[in-house]
CSV table of C-alpha atoms and ligand atoms in Angstrom, one decimal:
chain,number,residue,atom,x,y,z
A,4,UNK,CA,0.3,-15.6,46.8
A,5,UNK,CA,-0.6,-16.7,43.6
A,6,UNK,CA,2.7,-17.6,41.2
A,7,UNK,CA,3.5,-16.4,37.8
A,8,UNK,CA,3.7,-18.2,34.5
A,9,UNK,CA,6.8,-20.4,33.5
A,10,UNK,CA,8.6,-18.1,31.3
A,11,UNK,CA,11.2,-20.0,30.0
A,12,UNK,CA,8.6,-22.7,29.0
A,13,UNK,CA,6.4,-20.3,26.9
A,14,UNK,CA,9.3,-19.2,25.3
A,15,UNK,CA,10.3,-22.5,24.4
A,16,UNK,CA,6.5,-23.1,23.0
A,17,UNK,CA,6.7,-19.6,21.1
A,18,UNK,CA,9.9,-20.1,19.1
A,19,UNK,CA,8.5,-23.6,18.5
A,20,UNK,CA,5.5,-22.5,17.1
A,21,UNK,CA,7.3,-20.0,15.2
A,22,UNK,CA,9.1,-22.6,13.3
A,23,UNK,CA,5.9,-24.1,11.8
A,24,UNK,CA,5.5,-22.4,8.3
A,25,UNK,CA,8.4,-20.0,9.1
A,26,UNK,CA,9.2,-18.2,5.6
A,27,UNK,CA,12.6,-17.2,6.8
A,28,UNK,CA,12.1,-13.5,7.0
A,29,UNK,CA,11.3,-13.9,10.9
A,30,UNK,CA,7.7,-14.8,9.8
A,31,UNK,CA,5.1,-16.9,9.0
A,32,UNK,CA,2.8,-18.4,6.2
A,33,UNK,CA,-0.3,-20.1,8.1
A,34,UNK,CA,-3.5,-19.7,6.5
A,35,UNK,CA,-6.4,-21.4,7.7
A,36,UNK,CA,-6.0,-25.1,7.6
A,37,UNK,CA,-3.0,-24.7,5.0
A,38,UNK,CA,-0.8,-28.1,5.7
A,39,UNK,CA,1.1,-25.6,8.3
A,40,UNK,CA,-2.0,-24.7,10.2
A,41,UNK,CA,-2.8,-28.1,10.4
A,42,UNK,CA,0.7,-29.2,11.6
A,43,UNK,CA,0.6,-26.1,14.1
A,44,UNK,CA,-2.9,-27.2,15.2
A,45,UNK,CA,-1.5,-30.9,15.8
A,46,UNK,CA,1.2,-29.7,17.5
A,47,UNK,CA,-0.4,-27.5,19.6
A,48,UNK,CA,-2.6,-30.4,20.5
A,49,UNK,CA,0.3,-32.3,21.7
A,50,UNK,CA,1.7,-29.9,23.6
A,51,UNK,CA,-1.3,-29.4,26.0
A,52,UNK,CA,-1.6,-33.2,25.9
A,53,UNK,CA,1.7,-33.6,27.2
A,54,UNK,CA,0.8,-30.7,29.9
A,55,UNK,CA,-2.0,-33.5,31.5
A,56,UNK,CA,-4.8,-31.1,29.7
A,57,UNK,CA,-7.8,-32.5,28.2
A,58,UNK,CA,-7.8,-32.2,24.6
A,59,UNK,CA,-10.9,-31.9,22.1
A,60,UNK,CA,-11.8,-30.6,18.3
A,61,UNK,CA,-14.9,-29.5,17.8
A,62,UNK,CA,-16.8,-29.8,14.4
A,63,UNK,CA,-16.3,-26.4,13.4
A,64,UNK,CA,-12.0,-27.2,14.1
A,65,UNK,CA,-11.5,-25.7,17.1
A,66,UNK,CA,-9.1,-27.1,19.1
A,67,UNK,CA,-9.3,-26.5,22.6
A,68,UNK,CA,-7.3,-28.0,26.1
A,69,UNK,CA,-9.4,-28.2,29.2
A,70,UNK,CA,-8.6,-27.9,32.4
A,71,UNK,CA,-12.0,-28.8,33.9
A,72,UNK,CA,-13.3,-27.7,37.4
A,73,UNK,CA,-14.0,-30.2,40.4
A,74,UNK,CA,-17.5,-29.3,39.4
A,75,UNK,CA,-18.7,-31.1,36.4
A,76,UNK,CA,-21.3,-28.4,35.4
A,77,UNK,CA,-19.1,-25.3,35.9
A,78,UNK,CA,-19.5,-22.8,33.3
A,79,UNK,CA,-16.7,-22.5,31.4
A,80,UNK,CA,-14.1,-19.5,31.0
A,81,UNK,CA,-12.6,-19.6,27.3
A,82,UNK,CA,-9.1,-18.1,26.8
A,83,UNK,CA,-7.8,-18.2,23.2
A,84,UNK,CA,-6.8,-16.6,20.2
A,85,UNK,CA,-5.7,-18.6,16.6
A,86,UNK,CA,-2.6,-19.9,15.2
A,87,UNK,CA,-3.9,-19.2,11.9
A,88,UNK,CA,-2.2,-16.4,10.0
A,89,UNK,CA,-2.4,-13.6,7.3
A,90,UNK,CA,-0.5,-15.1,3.9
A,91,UNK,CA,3.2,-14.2,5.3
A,92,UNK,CA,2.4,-12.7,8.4
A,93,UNK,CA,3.8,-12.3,11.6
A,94,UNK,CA,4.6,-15.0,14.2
A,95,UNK,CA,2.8,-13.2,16.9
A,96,UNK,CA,-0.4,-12.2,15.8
A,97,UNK,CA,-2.9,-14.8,17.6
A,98,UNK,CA,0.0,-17.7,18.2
A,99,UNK,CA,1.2,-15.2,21.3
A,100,UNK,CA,-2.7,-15.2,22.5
A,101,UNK,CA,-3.2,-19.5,22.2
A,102,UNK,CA,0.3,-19.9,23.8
A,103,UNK,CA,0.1,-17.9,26.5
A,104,UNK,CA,-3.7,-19.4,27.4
A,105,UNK,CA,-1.8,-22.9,27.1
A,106,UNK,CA,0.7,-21.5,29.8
A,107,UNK,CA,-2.3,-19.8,32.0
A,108,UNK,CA,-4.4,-23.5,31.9
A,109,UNK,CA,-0.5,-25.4,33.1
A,110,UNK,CA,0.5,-22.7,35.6
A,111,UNK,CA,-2.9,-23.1,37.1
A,112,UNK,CA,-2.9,-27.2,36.8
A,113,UNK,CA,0.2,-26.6,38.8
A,114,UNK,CA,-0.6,-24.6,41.5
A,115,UNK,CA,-3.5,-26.6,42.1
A,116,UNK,CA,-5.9,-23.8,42.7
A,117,UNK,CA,-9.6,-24.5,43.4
A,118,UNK,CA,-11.8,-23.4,39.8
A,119,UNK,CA,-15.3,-23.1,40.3
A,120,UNK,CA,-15.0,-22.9,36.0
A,121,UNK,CA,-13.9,-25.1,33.6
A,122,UNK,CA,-10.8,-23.6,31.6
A,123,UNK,CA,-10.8,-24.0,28.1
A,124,UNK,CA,-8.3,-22.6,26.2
A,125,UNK,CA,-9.0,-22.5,22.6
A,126,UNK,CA,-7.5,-21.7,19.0
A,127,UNK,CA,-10.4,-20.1,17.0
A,128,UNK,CA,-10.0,-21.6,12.6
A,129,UNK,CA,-9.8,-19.3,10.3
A,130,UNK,CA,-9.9,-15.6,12.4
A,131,UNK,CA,-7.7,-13.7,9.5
A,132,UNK,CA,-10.3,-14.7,6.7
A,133,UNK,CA,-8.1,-16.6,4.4
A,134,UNK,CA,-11.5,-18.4,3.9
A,135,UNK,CA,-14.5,-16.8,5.6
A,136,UNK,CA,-13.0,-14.5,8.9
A,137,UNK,CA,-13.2,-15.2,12.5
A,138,UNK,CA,-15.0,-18.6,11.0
A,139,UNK,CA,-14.1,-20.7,14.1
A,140,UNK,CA,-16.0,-18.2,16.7
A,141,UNK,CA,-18.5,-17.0,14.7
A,142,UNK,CA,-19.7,-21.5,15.0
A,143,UNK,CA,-19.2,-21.5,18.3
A,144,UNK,CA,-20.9,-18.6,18.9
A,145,UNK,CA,-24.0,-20.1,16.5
A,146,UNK,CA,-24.1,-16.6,14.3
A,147,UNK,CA,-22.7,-18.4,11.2
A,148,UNK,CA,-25.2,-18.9,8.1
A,149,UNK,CA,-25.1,-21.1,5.3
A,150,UNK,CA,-25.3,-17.9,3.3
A,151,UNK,CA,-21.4,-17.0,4.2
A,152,UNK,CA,-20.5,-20.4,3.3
A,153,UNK,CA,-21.9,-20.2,0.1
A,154,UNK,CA,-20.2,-17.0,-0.7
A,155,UNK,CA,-17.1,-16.6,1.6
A,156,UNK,CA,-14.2,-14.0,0.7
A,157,UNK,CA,-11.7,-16.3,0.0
A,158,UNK,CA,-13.6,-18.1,-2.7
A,159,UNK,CA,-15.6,-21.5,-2.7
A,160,UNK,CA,-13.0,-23.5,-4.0
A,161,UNK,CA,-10.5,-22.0,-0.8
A,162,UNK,CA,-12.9,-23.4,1.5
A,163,UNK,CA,-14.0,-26.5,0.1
A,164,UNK,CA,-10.3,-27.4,-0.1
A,165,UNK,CA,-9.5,-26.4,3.3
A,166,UNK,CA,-12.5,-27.9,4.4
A,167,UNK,CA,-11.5,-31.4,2.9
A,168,UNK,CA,-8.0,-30.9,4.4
A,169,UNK,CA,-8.7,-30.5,8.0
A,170,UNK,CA,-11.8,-33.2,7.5
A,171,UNK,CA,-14.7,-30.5,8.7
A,172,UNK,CA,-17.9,-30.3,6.6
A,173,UNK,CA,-20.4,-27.4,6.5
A,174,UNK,CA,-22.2,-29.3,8.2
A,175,UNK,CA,-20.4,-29.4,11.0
A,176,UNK,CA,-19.6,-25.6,11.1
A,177,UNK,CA,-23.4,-24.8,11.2
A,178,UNK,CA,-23.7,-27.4,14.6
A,179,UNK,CA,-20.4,-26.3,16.5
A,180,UNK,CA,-22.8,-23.7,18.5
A,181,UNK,CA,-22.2,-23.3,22.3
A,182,UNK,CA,-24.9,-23.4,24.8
A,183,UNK,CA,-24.4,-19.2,26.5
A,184,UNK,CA,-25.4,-20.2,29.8
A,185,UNK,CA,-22.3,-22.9,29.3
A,186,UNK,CA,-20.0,-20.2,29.3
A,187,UNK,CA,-18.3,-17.9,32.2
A,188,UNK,CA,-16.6,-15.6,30.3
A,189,UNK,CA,-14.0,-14.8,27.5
A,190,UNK,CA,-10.5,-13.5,27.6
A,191,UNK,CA,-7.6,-13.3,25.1
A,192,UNK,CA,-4.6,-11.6,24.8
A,193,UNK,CA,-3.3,-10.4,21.6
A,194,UNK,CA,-0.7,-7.4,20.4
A,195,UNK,CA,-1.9,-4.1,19.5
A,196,UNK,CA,-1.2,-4.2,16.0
A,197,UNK,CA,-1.2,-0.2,16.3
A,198,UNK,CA,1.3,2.3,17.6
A,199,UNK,CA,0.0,3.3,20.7
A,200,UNK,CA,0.6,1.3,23.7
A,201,UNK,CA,4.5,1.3,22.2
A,202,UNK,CA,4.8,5.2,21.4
A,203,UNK,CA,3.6,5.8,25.0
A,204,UNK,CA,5.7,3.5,26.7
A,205,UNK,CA,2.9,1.6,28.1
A,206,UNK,CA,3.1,-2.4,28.6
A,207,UNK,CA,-0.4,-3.5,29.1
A,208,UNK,CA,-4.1,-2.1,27.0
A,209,UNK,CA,-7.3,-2.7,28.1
A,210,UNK,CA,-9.7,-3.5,25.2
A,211,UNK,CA,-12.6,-1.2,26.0
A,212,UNK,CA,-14.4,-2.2,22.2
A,213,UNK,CA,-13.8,-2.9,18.7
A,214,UNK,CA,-14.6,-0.7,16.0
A,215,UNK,CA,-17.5,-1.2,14.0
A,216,UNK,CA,-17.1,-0.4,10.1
A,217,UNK,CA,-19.4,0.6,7.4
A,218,UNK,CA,-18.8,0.7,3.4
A,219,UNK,CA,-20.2,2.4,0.6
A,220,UNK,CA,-19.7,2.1,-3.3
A,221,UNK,CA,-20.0,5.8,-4.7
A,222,UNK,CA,-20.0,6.1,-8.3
A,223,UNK,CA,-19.5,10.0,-9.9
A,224,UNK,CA,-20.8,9.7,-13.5
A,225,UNK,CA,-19.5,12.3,-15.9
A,226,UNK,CA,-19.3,12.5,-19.7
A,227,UNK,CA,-16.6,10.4,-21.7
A,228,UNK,CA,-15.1,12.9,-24.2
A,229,UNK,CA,-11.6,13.4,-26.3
A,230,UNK,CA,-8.9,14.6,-24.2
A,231,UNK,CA,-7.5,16.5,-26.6
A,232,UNK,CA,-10.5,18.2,-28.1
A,233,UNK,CA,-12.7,18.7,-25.5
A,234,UNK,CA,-11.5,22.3,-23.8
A,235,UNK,CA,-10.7,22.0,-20.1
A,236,UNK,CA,-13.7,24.8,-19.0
A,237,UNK,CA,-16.2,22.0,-20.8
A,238,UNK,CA,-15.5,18.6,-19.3
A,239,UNK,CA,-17.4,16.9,-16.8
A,240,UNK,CA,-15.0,14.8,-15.5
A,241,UNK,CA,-15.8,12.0,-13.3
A,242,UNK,CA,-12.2,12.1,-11.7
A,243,UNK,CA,-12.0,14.8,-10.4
A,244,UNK,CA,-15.5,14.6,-8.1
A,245,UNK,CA,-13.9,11.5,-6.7
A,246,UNK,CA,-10.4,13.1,-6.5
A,247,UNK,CA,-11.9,15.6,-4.3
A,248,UNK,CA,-13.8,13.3,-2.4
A,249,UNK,CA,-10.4,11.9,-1.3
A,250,UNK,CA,-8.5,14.7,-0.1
A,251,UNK,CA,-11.0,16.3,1.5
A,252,UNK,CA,-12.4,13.1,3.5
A,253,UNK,CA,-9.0,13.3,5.1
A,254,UNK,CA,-9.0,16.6,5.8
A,255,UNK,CA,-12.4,16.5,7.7
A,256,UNK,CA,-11.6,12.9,9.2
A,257,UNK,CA,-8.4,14.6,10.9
A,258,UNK,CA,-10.1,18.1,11.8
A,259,UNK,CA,-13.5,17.0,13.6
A,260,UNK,CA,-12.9,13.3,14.6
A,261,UNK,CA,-11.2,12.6,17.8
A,262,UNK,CA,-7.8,10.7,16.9
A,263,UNK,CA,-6.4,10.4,20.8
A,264,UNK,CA,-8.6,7.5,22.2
A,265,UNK,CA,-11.3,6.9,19.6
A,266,UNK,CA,-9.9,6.0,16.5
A,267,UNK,CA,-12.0,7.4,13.5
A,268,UNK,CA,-10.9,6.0,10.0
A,269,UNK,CA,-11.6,6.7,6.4
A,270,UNK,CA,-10.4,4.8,3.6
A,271,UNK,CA,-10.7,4.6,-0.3
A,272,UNK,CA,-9.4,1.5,-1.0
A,273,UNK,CA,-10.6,1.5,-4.4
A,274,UNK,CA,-10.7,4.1,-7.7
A,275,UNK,CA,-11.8,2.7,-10.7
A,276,UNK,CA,-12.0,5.3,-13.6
A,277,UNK,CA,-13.8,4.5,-16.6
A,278,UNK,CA,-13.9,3.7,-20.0
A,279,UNK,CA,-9.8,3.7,-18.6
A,280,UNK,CA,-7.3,5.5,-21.1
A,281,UNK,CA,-4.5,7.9,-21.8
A,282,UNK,CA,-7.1,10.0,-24.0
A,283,UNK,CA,-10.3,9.9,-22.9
A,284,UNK,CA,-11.9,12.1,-20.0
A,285,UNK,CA,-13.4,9.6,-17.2
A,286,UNK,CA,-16.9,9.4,-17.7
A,287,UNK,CA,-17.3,7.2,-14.8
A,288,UNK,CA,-15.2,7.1,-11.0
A,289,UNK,CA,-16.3,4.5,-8.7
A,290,UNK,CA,-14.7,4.6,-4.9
A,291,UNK,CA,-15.1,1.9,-2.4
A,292,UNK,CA,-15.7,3.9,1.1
A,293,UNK,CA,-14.8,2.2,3.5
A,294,UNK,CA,-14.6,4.6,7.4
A,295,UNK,CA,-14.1,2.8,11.3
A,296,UNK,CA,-15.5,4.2,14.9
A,297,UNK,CA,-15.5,2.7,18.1
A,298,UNK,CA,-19.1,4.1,18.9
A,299,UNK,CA,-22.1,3.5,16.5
A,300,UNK,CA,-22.9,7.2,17.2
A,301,UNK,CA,-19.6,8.4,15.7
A,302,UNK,CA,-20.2,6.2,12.6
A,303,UNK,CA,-23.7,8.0,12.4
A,304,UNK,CA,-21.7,11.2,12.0
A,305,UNK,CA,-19.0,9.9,10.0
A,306,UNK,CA,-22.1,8.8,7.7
A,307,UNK,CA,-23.4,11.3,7.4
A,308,UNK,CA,-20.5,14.1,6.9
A,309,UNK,CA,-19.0,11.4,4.2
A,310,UNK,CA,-22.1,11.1,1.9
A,311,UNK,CA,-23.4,14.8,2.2
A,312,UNK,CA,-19.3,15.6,1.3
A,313,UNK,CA,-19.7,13.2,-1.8
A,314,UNK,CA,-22.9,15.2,-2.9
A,315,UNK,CA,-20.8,18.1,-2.8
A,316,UNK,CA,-17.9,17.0,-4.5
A,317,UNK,CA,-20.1,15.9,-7.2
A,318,UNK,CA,-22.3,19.1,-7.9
A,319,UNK,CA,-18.8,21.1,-7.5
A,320,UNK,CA,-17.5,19.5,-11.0
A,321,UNK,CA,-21.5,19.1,-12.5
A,322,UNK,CA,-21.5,15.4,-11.8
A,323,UNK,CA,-23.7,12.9,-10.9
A,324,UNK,CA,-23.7,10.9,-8.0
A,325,UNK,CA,-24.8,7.3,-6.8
A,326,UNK,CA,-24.5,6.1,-3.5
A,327,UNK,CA,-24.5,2.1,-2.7
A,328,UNK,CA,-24.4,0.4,0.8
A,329,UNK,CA,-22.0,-2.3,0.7
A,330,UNK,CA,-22.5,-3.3,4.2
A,331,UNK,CA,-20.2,-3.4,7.1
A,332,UNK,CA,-20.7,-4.4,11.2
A,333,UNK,CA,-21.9,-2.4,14.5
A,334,UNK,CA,-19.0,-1.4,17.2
A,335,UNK,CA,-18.2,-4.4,19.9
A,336,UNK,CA,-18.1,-3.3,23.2
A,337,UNK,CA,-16.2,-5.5,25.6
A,338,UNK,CA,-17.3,-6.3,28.8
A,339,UNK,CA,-17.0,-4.0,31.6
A,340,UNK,CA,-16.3,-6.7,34.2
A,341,UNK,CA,-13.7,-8.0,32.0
A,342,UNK,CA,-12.2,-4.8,31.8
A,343,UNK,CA,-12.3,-4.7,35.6
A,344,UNK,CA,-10.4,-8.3,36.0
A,345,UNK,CA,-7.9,-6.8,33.4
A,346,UNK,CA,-7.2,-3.8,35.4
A,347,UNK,CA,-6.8,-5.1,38.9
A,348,UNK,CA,-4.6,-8.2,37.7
A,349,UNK,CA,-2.4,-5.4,36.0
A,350,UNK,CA,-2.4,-3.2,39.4
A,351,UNK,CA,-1.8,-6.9,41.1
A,352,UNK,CA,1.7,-6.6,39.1
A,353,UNK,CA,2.2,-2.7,39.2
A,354,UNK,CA,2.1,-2.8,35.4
A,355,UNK,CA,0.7,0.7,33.9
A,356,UNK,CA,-1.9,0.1,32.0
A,357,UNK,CA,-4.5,2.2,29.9
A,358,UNK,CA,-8.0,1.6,27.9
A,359,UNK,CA,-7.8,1.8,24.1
A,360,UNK,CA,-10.2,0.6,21.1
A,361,UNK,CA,-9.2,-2.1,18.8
A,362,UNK,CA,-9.4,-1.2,15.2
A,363,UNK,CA,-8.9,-4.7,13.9
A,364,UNK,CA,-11.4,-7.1,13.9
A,365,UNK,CA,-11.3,-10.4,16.7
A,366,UNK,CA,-12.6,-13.1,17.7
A,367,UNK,CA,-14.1,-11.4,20.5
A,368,UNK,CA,-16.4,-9.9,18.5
A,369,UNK,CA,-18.1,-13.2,18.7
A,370,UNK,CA,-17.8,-13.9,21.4
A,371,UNK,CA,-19.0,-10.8,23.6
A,372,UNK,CA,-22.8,-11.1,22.4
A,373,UNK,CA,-22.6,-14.7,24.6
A,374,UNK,CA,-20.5,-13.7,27.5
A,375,UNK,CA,-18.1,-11.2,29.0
A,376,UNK,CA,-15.5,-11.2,26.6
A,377,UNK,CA,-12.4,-8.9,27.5
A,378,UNK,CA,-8.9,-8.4,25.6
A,379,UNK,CA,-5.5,-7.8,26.7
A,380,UNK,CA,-3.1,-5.8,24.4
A,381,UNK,CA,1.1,-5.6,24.6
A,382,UNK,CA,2.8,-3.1,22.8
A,383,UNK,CA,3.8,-3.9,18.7
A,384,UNK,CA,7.3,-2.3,17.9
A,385,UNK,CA,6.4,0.8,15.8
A,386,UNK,CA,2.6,-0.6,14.8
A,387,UNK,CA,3.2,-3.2,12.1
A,388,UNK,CA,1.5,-6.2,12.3
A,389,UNK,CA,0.4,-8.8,9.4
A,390,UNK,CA,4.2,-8.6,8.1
A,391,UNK,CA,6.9,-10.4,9.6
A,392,UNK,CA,8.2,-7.3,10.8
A,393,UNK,CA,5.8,-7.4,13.5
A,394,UNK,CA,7.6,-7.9,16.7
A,395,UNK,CA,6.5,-7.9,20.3
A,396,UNK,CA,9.6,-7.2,23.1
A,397,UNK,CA,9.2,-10.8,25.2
A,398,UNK,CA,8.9,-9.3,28.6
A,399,UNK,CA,5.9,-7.7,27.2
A,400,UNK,CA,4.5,-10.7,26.2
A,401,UNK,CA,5.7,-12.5,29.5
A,402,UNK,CA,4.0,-9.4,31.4
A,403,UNK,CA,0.9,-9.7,29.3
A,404,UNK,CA,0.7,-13.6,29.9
A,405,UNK,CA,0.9,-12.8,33.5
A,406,UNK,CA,-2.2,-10.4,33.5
A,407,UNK,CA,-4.1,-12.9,31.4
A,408,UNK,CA,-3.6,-15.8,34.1
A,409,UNK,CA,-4.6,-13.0,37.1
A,410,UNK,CA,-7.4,-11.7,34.9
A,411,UNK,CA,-9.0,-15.1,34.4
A,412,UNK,CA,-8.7,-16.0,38.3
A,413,UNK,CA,-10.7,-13.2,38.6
A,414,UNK,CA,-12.9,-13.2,36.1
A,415,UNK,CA,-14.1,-16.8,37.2
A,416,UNK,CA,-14.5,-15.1,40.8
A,417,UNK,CA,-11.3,-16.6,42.4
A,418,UNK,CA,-9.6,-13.5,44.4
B,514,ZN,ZN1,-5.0,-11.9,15.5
């Protein structure tokens, strides 16, 4: 019988880890090759040393410990996640995921088992997007372009600093690709950052996809005009289009998209009214539209129910209406064999377990063009996560480690 992981030891590793840019509200401020990152990456490093793991950084910054197979050219099964964090996040938000693949790679150097794969856990730079967003994967997996290096979301001057900090060039981002037919599979475990695993009193998800995500800038143009001359029956106000827009979005989101296991979102994260003032009627609302569906189907419908409602809200108050596409990315589904290895370790250890999307973004997204890629969830207390109220109860994470480790074995065909 196979054994379980060393509880007490990943414990020890997770409240060490936690110490490493600890703000002193219970979380921590990590951002991508920040000097914490690069003292928890160093760190991290040692600690897998120390385990008798073979250690590596790759030119992108990955850093990954390998417990290689008796075969030299085994494929090799990745398990990670990143130690990187949101600014002030959460201490278990991917530093649960790299910790427990650390534990997986020494509870199997231990026992000794026979791998037919190399395993290679690794800790992915820069998944939250401090910089660029799930930078580290997006190398390995070769889908990076120079384009998103010249214009990442965190700003040039972010990167180039961080780049000079943790000694990687561009350069060496564009060449960190990986060879597909290197790789056996993918795995990570990670916390739900939602509400549902925990409001049902279930311990283990079973990634079945992430959502893809579309945006749109809509712009209502109206007419400018005083606000105390102009008589309410006369004004074509851009605000109130876009107003309307809002509330009804919801409305429709709620009453014809599926919220149990598909989770349709909407969000207007952005109203900008213009010229902007106490006494002037908006002559011009622009709304950044941004919705979420696990199937690119469902973001077909979404689509198309959201722009034919923003035609409507705009002829409703006489208004005219532009429409522009400010990109977004197709659903992720996960693999189904992974899925499979996920549910039969979690049966192995008569731990309930259910299927569920992910509506954050991973590094599996990556990774599952390449390879099978599969992801473990454990419940977050009441759904917060990227706060350093997000907390994880440690037999949940203990339990989750212990699928990970079963789930590998039997993704790399060990039974
Ligand atoms: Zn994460």
């Amino acid at each position: 019988m196979l054994s379980l992981i060393n509880a007490e030891r990943f414990r020890e590793d997770f409240d060490m880890l936690a110490r490493i840019g600890a703000t002193g509200d219970g979380g921590v401020h990590r951002p991508c090759w920040s000097p914490a990152h690069l003292e928890a990456q160093r760190w991290w490093l040692a600690r897998a040393a120390e385990a008798g793991l073979l250690t590596r950084t790759d030119s992108a910054g990955n850093c990954s410990a390998i417990l290689p197979s008796s075969i030299s050219d085994a494929p090799t099964l990745l398990l990670g996640s990143h130690t990187d964090s949101v600014p002030n996040g959460g201490r278990f938000d991917g530093a649960l995921g790299v910790l427990a693949a650390l534990e997986v790679a020494r509870t199997l150097k231990e026992s000794g088992i026979y791998l037919p794969v190399h395993i290679e856990v690794i800790d992915f730079v820069d998944e939250e997007g401090t910089l660029v967003g799930i930078l580290g994967s997006k190398a390995l997996a070769g889908t990076l372009t120079a384009e998103e290096l010249r214009t990442p979301r965190g700003g040039r001057a972010a990167l180039e600093a961080g780049l000079a900090r943790a000694g990687v060039t561009e350069a060496g981002l564009l060449a960190a690709r990986r060879d597909p037919a290197s790789l056996a599979g993918y795995l990570e475990l990670h916390i739900e950052q939602g509400p549902n695993l925990a409001r049902r009193g279930i311990p283990i998800g079973i990634v079945r996809g992430i959502v893809g995500i579309r945006s749109f800038r809509l712009t209502y143009h109206g007419q400018a005009n005083h606000a105390g001359t102009t008589p309410m029956a006369q004004r074509v106000d851009a605000a109130l289009g876009a107003a309307a827009f809002v509330l009804t979005a919801r409305e429709l989101v709620l009453r014809d998209f599926s919220q149990e296991d598909a989770p349709c979102t909407v969000n207007i994260g952005q109203m900008r009214l213009e010229p902007g003032a106490f006494n002037v009627i908006p002559g011009k609302a622009e709304l950044a539209l941004e919705f979420r569906a696990p199937e690119s189907e469902q973001l077909n419908r979404l689509e198309k129910m959201l722009l034919s409602l923003a035609e409507v809200t705009a002829r409703q108050f006489g208004l005219k209406l532009t429409v522009e596409d400010a990109g977004g990315c197709a659903p992720t589904p996960l693999s189904a064999r992974a899925q499979a290895a996920c549910a039969a370790a979690a049966d192995s250890l008569a731990l309930a377990h259910t299927t569920l999307y992910s509506g954050a973004g991973h590094d599996a997204m990556s990774l599952a063009p390449l390879t099978p890629a599969g992801m473990i969830f454990i419940p977050s207390r009441d759904g917060i996560s990227h706060s350093p109220r997000e907390y994880s109860e440690w037999d949940d994470c203990v339990n989750g480690t212990n699928v990970l480790l079963r789930a590998a074995l039997n993704l790399a065909g060990v039974s």
